[in-house]
Amino acid sequence: MVTFFVALAILVVGYFVYGSIVERIFKPSDNPTPAIANPDGVDYVPIPAAKAFLIQLLNIAGLGPIFGAISGAMWGPSVYIWIVAGTLFAGAVHDFLAGMLSERNDGASISEVTGKYLGPVMHNVMRVFSVVLLVLVGVVFMVGPAGLLARLTPEWLNVKVWTIIILCYYFLATLLPIDKIIGKVYPLFGILLILMAFGIIIGTIRNSAERPMMEFTFKNLYPGNVDGTGVKPIWPLMFITVACGAISGFHATQSPIVSRCIKSEKEGRRIFYGAMVAEGIIALIWASAAVAFFWNKDGSGTGLSALKAIGGGNSNSVYDMCVALLGKIGGPIALLGVIVCPITSGDTAFRSARMTIFDWFKLDEKNIKVRLGAAVPLLLIGYAISFINYNVVWRYFSWSNQTLAMIVLWAGAVYLATNYENRNRCWIAAVPATFMSAVSITYLMYAPECFNLGAKGASGLTVSYGTGIAAAVVCLALFLLTAYRNPKSSLERQKGIAIGRK
């Protein structure tokens, strides 16, 4: 229990200390934001800071900090250090830069922003990559809550029926102006999400005599590792699995939604950096609760095998934890929060996909017929993908999610190196970008859905590690060569490039 409260304290203090450092480096200006300078009544609508924070939190805090954190708990308390360090030094910096760079480019989608700072080839890659990731996210956040709702309702309301119902809601949220649905209900759901997380941790503390919260250890407790079979290394698997609970490229696709609504750049730290820290706290709560709940419940000496047996973080593990820790009344309330949480990220995933396509082809967001023409095909594709095995979709989402975060961090590093006289500001982004490059490429080499070198045992793991580290070094070298070679001309070139609505 001591570990949990220390980790929680570090996250809170980190927001004020490191968050302030990041803000001072970026230097928010007093220039009018896109919502103030060019409101359009659809996507560009001024929203109060408190409401914008809750919308951002709901946008980013889908199943990632819950399902991902619970799955990460299979490696044991070592997951705490990644949630804390990843949130403060990688995830929150990533979200802040994604939101503020979008805001400084007229609320442009992240594909347009990264294209500006990383070049035309990456521009087109990111356009396709972003839309694919957002559709995958929409599917993950559609099927997951549908499974939970099916467990709470009569048999005829099965997963397929709930999937269609959620899809209909996604259609409305994708199509209508942001203040008609999202702006009205998200703040209430955001409060519910926070209360639900606190309910889970209170329930865990109350049951600590039966299921004590484990203290931190670097030991890999993944089921199978204990008896020497089926080894699952912490790096890169845990770093990819936790996903949104520490850093998430999906957040970069969501930040432009809010960057088009903030009233001042000086709200950026509270909204973007702050929402990620809040998500890190939520992930910490679920991870620590899962370690305590499943480790002690198993009782067979193999540790977290009970969590592995039901597939890690999914609707079954969440349902079991909520009911056992909070009882018949608290359980359904907590489950409601878990259901609302992904739904309110899935709808904005499809909305962001629509916005990315509109920015890509310079379409008029005010024209409802054009919005309809983009929304319907996206939702139909999402519905078709929903029939694929959920665990397969989640694995591809996890890797593409962290890879996108890596790219966005490099774009932020380039911006900081080429738009400020003190180019050393860039290291707040360049260091986590280098680390995430190593994680993403290592996973690409190791994982079964990619090159599957992990199947070759220790030799495959060694090759995966070497390739990932070498790729990270190459990325860092390319960054130093391009961003540091002639920062003055780069700054002048960036000033001459504008991203705006046509």
XYZ file of C-alpha atoms in Angstrom, residues 82-446:
365
model
C 6.127 2.753 -16.123
C 2.744 4.292 -15.377
C 4.324 7.028 -13.226
C 7.449 7.777 -15.289
C 5.691 7.273 -18.610
C 2.855 9.597 -17.659
C 5.000 12.497 -16.395
C 7.929 12.425 -18.823
C 6.394 10.947 -21.976
C 2.595 10.791 -22.077
C 1.802 14.213 -20.608
C 4.543 15.918 -22.639
C 3.204 14.187 -25.746
C -0.372 15.300 -25.077
C 0.654 18.864 -24.234
C 2.722 19.251 -27.403
C 0.062 17.609 -29.575
C -2.626 19.951 -28.256
C -0.554 23.132 -28.317
C 0.960 22.527 -31.755
C -2.520 21.918 -33.110
C -3.715 25.109 -31.439
C -0.851 27.087 -33.014
C -1.763 25.689 -36.419
C -5.440 26.685 -36.417
C -6.574 23.470 -34.731
C -5.097 21.244 -37.451
C -5.342 17.456 -37.152
C -2.228 15.708 -35.901
C -1.431 14.303 -39.356
C -1.233 17.845 -40.733
C 0.888 19.021 -37.807
C 3.411 16.172 -38.048
C 3.563 16.629 -41.816
C 4.538 20.258 -41.324
C 7.461 19.453 -39.036
C 8.570 16.033 -40.347
C 8.172 16.557 -44.088
C 5.837 15.560 -46.966
C 6.526 11.809 -46.867
C 5.624 11.567 -43.187
C 2.680 13.876 -43.888
C 1.011 11.343 -46.172
C 2.022 8.377 -44.006
C 0.466 10.021 -40.964
C -2.764 10.814 -42.788
C -3.337 7.148 -43.575
C -1.898 5.904 -40.273
C -4.085 8.271 -38.229
C -7.330 7.290 -39.938
C -6.544 3.556 -39.627
C -5.643 3.919 -35.930
C -8.755 5.971 -35.198
C -11.037 3.409 -36.805
C -9.307 0.641 -34.783
C -9.759 2.725 -31.629
C -13.417 3.248 -32.450
C -13.863 -0.519 -32.832
C -12.024 -1.294 -29.567
C -14.153 1.270 -27.727
C -17.312 -0.078 -29.321
C -16.939 -3.822 -28.735
C -15.502 -3.525 -25.197
C -18.435 -1.651 -23.620
C -20.895 -3.717 -25.672
C -19.526 -6.818 -23.926
C -20.004 -5.244 -20.499
C -23.539 -4.074 -21.283
C -24.438 -7.552 -22.535
C -23.508 -8.971 -19.112
C -25.757 -6.500 -17.308
C -28.884 -6.742 -19.491
C -31.355 -9.420 -20.649
C -30.043 -12.135 -22.934
C -31.681 -10.729 -26.070
C -29.587 -7.586 -25.636
C -26.417 -9.367 -26.720
C -23.073 -7.960 -27.870
C -24.243 -7.504 -31.488
C -27.336 -5.543 -30.450
C -25.366 -3.266 -28.114
C -22.706 -2.771 -30.788
C -25.355 -1.457 -33.187
C -26.861 0.802 -30.500
C -23.449 2.268 -29.675
C -22.735 2.670 -33.384
C -25.897 4.761 -33.776
C -24.739 7.042 -30.956
C -21.317 7.317 -32.617
C -23.036 8.439 -35.796
C -24.721 11.360 -34.010
C -21.601 12.355 -32.056
C -19.493 12.281 -35.231
C -21.951 14.339 -37.232
C -23.347 16.990 -34.851
C -21.571 20.184 -33.634
C -19.322 19.570 -30.636
C -21.469 21.559 -28.194
C -24.684 19.610 -28.947
C -23.747 16.261 -27.357
C -20.076 16.149 -26.370
C -20.028 19.563 -24.724
C -23.153 18.805 -22.683
C -22.711 15.229 -21.418
C -18.932 14.789 -21.229
C -18.394 16.918 -18.091
C -20.947 14.778 -16.218
C -19.403 11.550 -17.447
C -15.937 12.863 -16.567
C -17.007 13.325 -12.965
C -18.486 9.808 -12.988
C -15.214 8.384 -14.302
C -13.227 10.034 -11.509
C -15.671 8.915 -8.793
C -15.643 5.379 -10.157
C -11.834 5.187 -9.990
C -11.845 6.419 -6.406
C -14.521 3.844 -5.569
C -12.277 1.049 -6.860
C -9.262 2.153 -4.830
C -11.336 2.617 -1.678
C -12.730 -0.900 -2.177
C -9.189 -2.231 -2.649
C -7.978 -0.559 0.549
C -10.980 -1.829 2.507
C -10.216 -5.391 1.356
C -6.474 -5.101 1.978
C -6.599 -7.581 4.869
C -7.766 -10.297 2.483
C -6.002 -9.027 -0.635
C -3.109 -6.755 0.413
C -1.722 -4.314 -2.148
C 1.735 -5.498 -3.183
C 4.789 -3.305 -2.732
C 7.055 -2.452 -5.645
C 9.489 -4.991 -7.074
C 11.450 -5.128 -10.323
C 10.821 -8.884 -10.489
C 8.891 -10.066 -13.517
C 5.813 -11.832 -12.103
C 4.121 -12.632 -15.408
C 2.401 -16.057 -15.076
C 4.729 -18.646 -16.545
C 7.841 -16.635 -15.804
C 7.656 -17.804 -12.194
C 8.158 -21.463 -13.146
C 10.451 -20.697 -16.093
C 8.001 -21.417 -18.922
C 6.424 -19.045 -21.399
C 8.666 -16.089 -20.516
C 7.090 -12.715 -21.336
C 9.681 -9.913 -20.975
C 8.709 -6.639 -19.337
C 10.340 -4.727 -22.165
C 8.815 -4.221 -24.656
C 5.601 -6.135 -23.926
C 4.454 -4.345 -20.771
C 5.246 -0.922 -22.236
C 3.051 -1.641 -25.245
C 0.290 -3.381 -23.282
C -0.319 -0.568 -20.777
C -0.854 1.761 -23.750
C -2.991 4.774 -22.791
C -2.150 4.425 -19.095
C 1.329 5.855 -19.695
C 1.541 7.250 -23.235
C -0.778 7.019 -26.202
C -0.620 8.241 -29.784
C -4.401 8.122 -29.813
C -4.354 11.147 -27.505
C -2.643 13.166 -30.230
C -5.620 12.529 -32.490
C -7.995 13.724 -29.753
C -6.167 16.858 -28.640
C -7.092 18.844 -31.794
C -10.762 18.456 -30.837
C -10.130 20.469 -27.675
C -7.431 22.708 -29.189
C -10.196 24.079 -31.425
C -12.199 25.002 -28.317
C -9.791 26.452 -25.726
C -9.948 30.175 -24.997
C -6.272 30.738 -24.130
C -2.930 29.021 -24.668
C -2.298 29.418 -20.949
C -4.999 26.813 -20.306
C -2.896 24.210 -22.127
C -1.048 22.780 -19.128
C -4.231 22.308 -17.094
C -6.127 20.760 -19.984
C -3.602 18.672 -21.929
C -0.821 17.886 -19.436
C -3.323 17.726 -16.563
C -5.742 15.327 -18.272
C -2.909 12.881 -18.985
C -1.774 12.987 -15.349
C -5.380 12.329 -14.309
C -5.433 9.355 -16.670
C -2.154 8.132 -15.200
C -3.764 8.220 -11.743
C -6.717 6.213 -13.068
C -4.321 3.657 -14.591
C -2.346 3.437 -11.342
C -5.563 2.750 -9.419
C -6.689 -0.041 -11.728
C -3.226 -1.627 -11.977
C -2.682 -1.679 -8.207
C -6.222 -2.947 -7.618
C -5.736 -5.728 -10.185
C -2.405 -6.851 -8.699
C -3.965 -7.037 -5.221
C -7.217 -8.634 -6.367
C -5.878 -11.353 -8.656
C -2.582 -12.174 -6.953
C -4.189 -13.039 -3.647
C -7.331 -14.544 -5.100
C -5.353 -17.197 -6.997
C -3.820 -18.839 -3.927
C -2.065 -21.573 -5.912
C 1.423 -20.142 -5.672
C 1.565 -19.097 -9.321
C 0.549 -15.526 -8.652
C -1.340 -13.649 -11.338
C -2.345 -16.700 -13.376
C -6.000 -16.046 -12.516
C -5.785 -12.718 -14.331
C -4.034 -14.320 -17.286
C -6.647 -17.090 -17.407
C -9.485 -14.648 -18.100
C -7.480 -12.766 -20.730
C -6.000 -9.883 -18.738
C -7.818 -6.586 -18.951
C -11.252 -7.103 -20.481
C -14.944 -6.893 -19.599
C -14.736 -10.098 -17.509
C -11.896 -8.931 -15.256
C -13.470 -5.495 -14.810
C -16.846 -7.016 -13.948
C -15.324 -9.415 -11.405
C -13.335 -6.644 -9.706
C -16.208 -4.167 -9.523
C -18.719 -6.617 -8.074
C -16.277 -8.162 -5.574
C -14.785 -4.883 -4.351
C -17.884 -2.677 -4.327
C -20.775 -5.070 -3.856
C -24.165 -5.206 -5.552
C -24.725 -1.445 -5.439
C -21.234 -0.108 -6.025
C -20.387 -2.664 -8.693
C -22.969 -1.571 -11.282
C -22.116 2.104 -10.623
C -18.427 1.427 -11.237
C -19.266 -0.629 -14.312
C -21.326 2.264 -15.651
C -18.219 4.423 -15.433
C -16.192 1.787 -17.261
C -18.855 1.600 -19.973
C -19.188 5.352 -20.397
C -15.428 5.825 -20.440
C -14.691 3.897 -23.671
C -17.883 4.999 -25.410
C -16.910 8.627 -24.902
C -13.535 7.926 -26.512
C -14.939 5.836 -29.340
C -17.262 8.585 -30.526
C -14.470 11.150 -30.635
C -12.212 8.601 -32.366
C -14.602 8.519 -35.306
C -15.062 12.298 -35.051
C -11.269 12.745 -35.214
C -11.099 10.417 -38.222
C -13.687 12.610 -39.920
C -11.712 15.760 -39.014
C -8.482 14.215 -40.348
C -10.134 13.425 -43.679
C -11.595 16.950 -43.844
C -8.174 18.523 -43.210
C -6.594 16.139 -45.709
C -8.939 16.985 -48.586
C -9.767 20.557 -47.453
C -13.482 19.817 -47.090
C -16.036 22.199 -45.613
C -16.951 21.070 -42.080
C -19.977 23.409 -42.067
C -21.685 21.399 -44.837
C -23.710 18.659 -43.121
C -24.037 16.645 -46.354
C -20.266 16.503 -46.671
C -19.940 15.530 -42.996
C -22.529 12.801 -43.577
C -20.624 11.505 -46.619
C -17.485 11.059 -44.518
C -19.113 9.742 -41.332
C -21.188 6.904 -42.802
C -18.346 5.008 -44.569
C -16.093 5.326 -41.517
C -18.718 3.862 -39.204
C -19.568 1.049 -41.613
C -15.891 0.071 -41.870
C -15.671 0.138 -38.079
C -18.699 -2.122 -37.768
C -17.164 -4.625 -40.214
C -13.895 -4.737 -38.231
C -15.859 -5.341 -35.012
C -16.403 -8.965 -36.122
C -12.645 -9.661 -35.911
C -11.352 -11.242 -32.695
C -11.179 -8.507 -30.070
C -7.763 -9.539 -28.703
C -6.241 -9.369 -32.202
C -7.646 -5.870 -32.774
C -6.327 -4.758 -29.351
C -2.767 -5.974 -30.134
C -2.642 -4.109 -33.427
C -4.152 -1.046 -31.772
C -1.558 -1.151 -28.981
C 1.445 -1.216 -31.295
C 0.125 1.343 -33.782
C -0.910 3.500 -30.835
C 2.607 3.641 -29.347
C 4.200 4.059 -32.770
C 2.038 7.104 -33.428
C 3.087 8.520 -30.038
C 6.725 8.074 -31.066
C 6.148 10.019 -34.308
C 4.304 12.844 -32.558
C 7.085 13.200 -29.981
C 9.650 13.505 -32.774
C 7.491 16.185 -34.411
C 7.355 18.045 -31.098
C 11.125 17.752 -30.721
C 11.664 19.214 -34.193
C 9.312 22.091 -33.399
C 11.127 22.922 -30.167
C 14.534 22.680 -31.841
C 13.615 24.912 -34.786
C 11.243 27.482 -33.331
C 13.137 28.707 -30.283
C 16.525 30.389 -29.931
C 17.461 27.878 -27.221
C 17.277 24.675 -29.229
C 18.105 22.552 -26.176
C 14.436 22.921 -25.213
C 13.766 20.020 -27.561
C 15.088 17.382 -25.150
C 11.848 17.246 -23.174
C 10.435 15.595 -26.326
C 13.554 14.065 -27.901
C 14.414 11.849 -24.914
C 10.970 10.146 -24.634
C 10.812 9.997 -28.456
C 14.093 8.050 -28.508
C 12.867 5.717 -25.776
C 9.536 5.085 -27.497
C 11.356 4.429 -30.771
C 13.282 1.633 -29.041
C 10.098 0.227 -27.479
C 8.046 0.313 -30.702
C 10.719 -1.205 -32.954
C 11.611 -3.879 -30.394
C 7.947 -4.870 -30.173
C 7.702 -4.884 -33.978
C 10.524 -7.414 -34.132
C 9.414 -9.515 -31.144
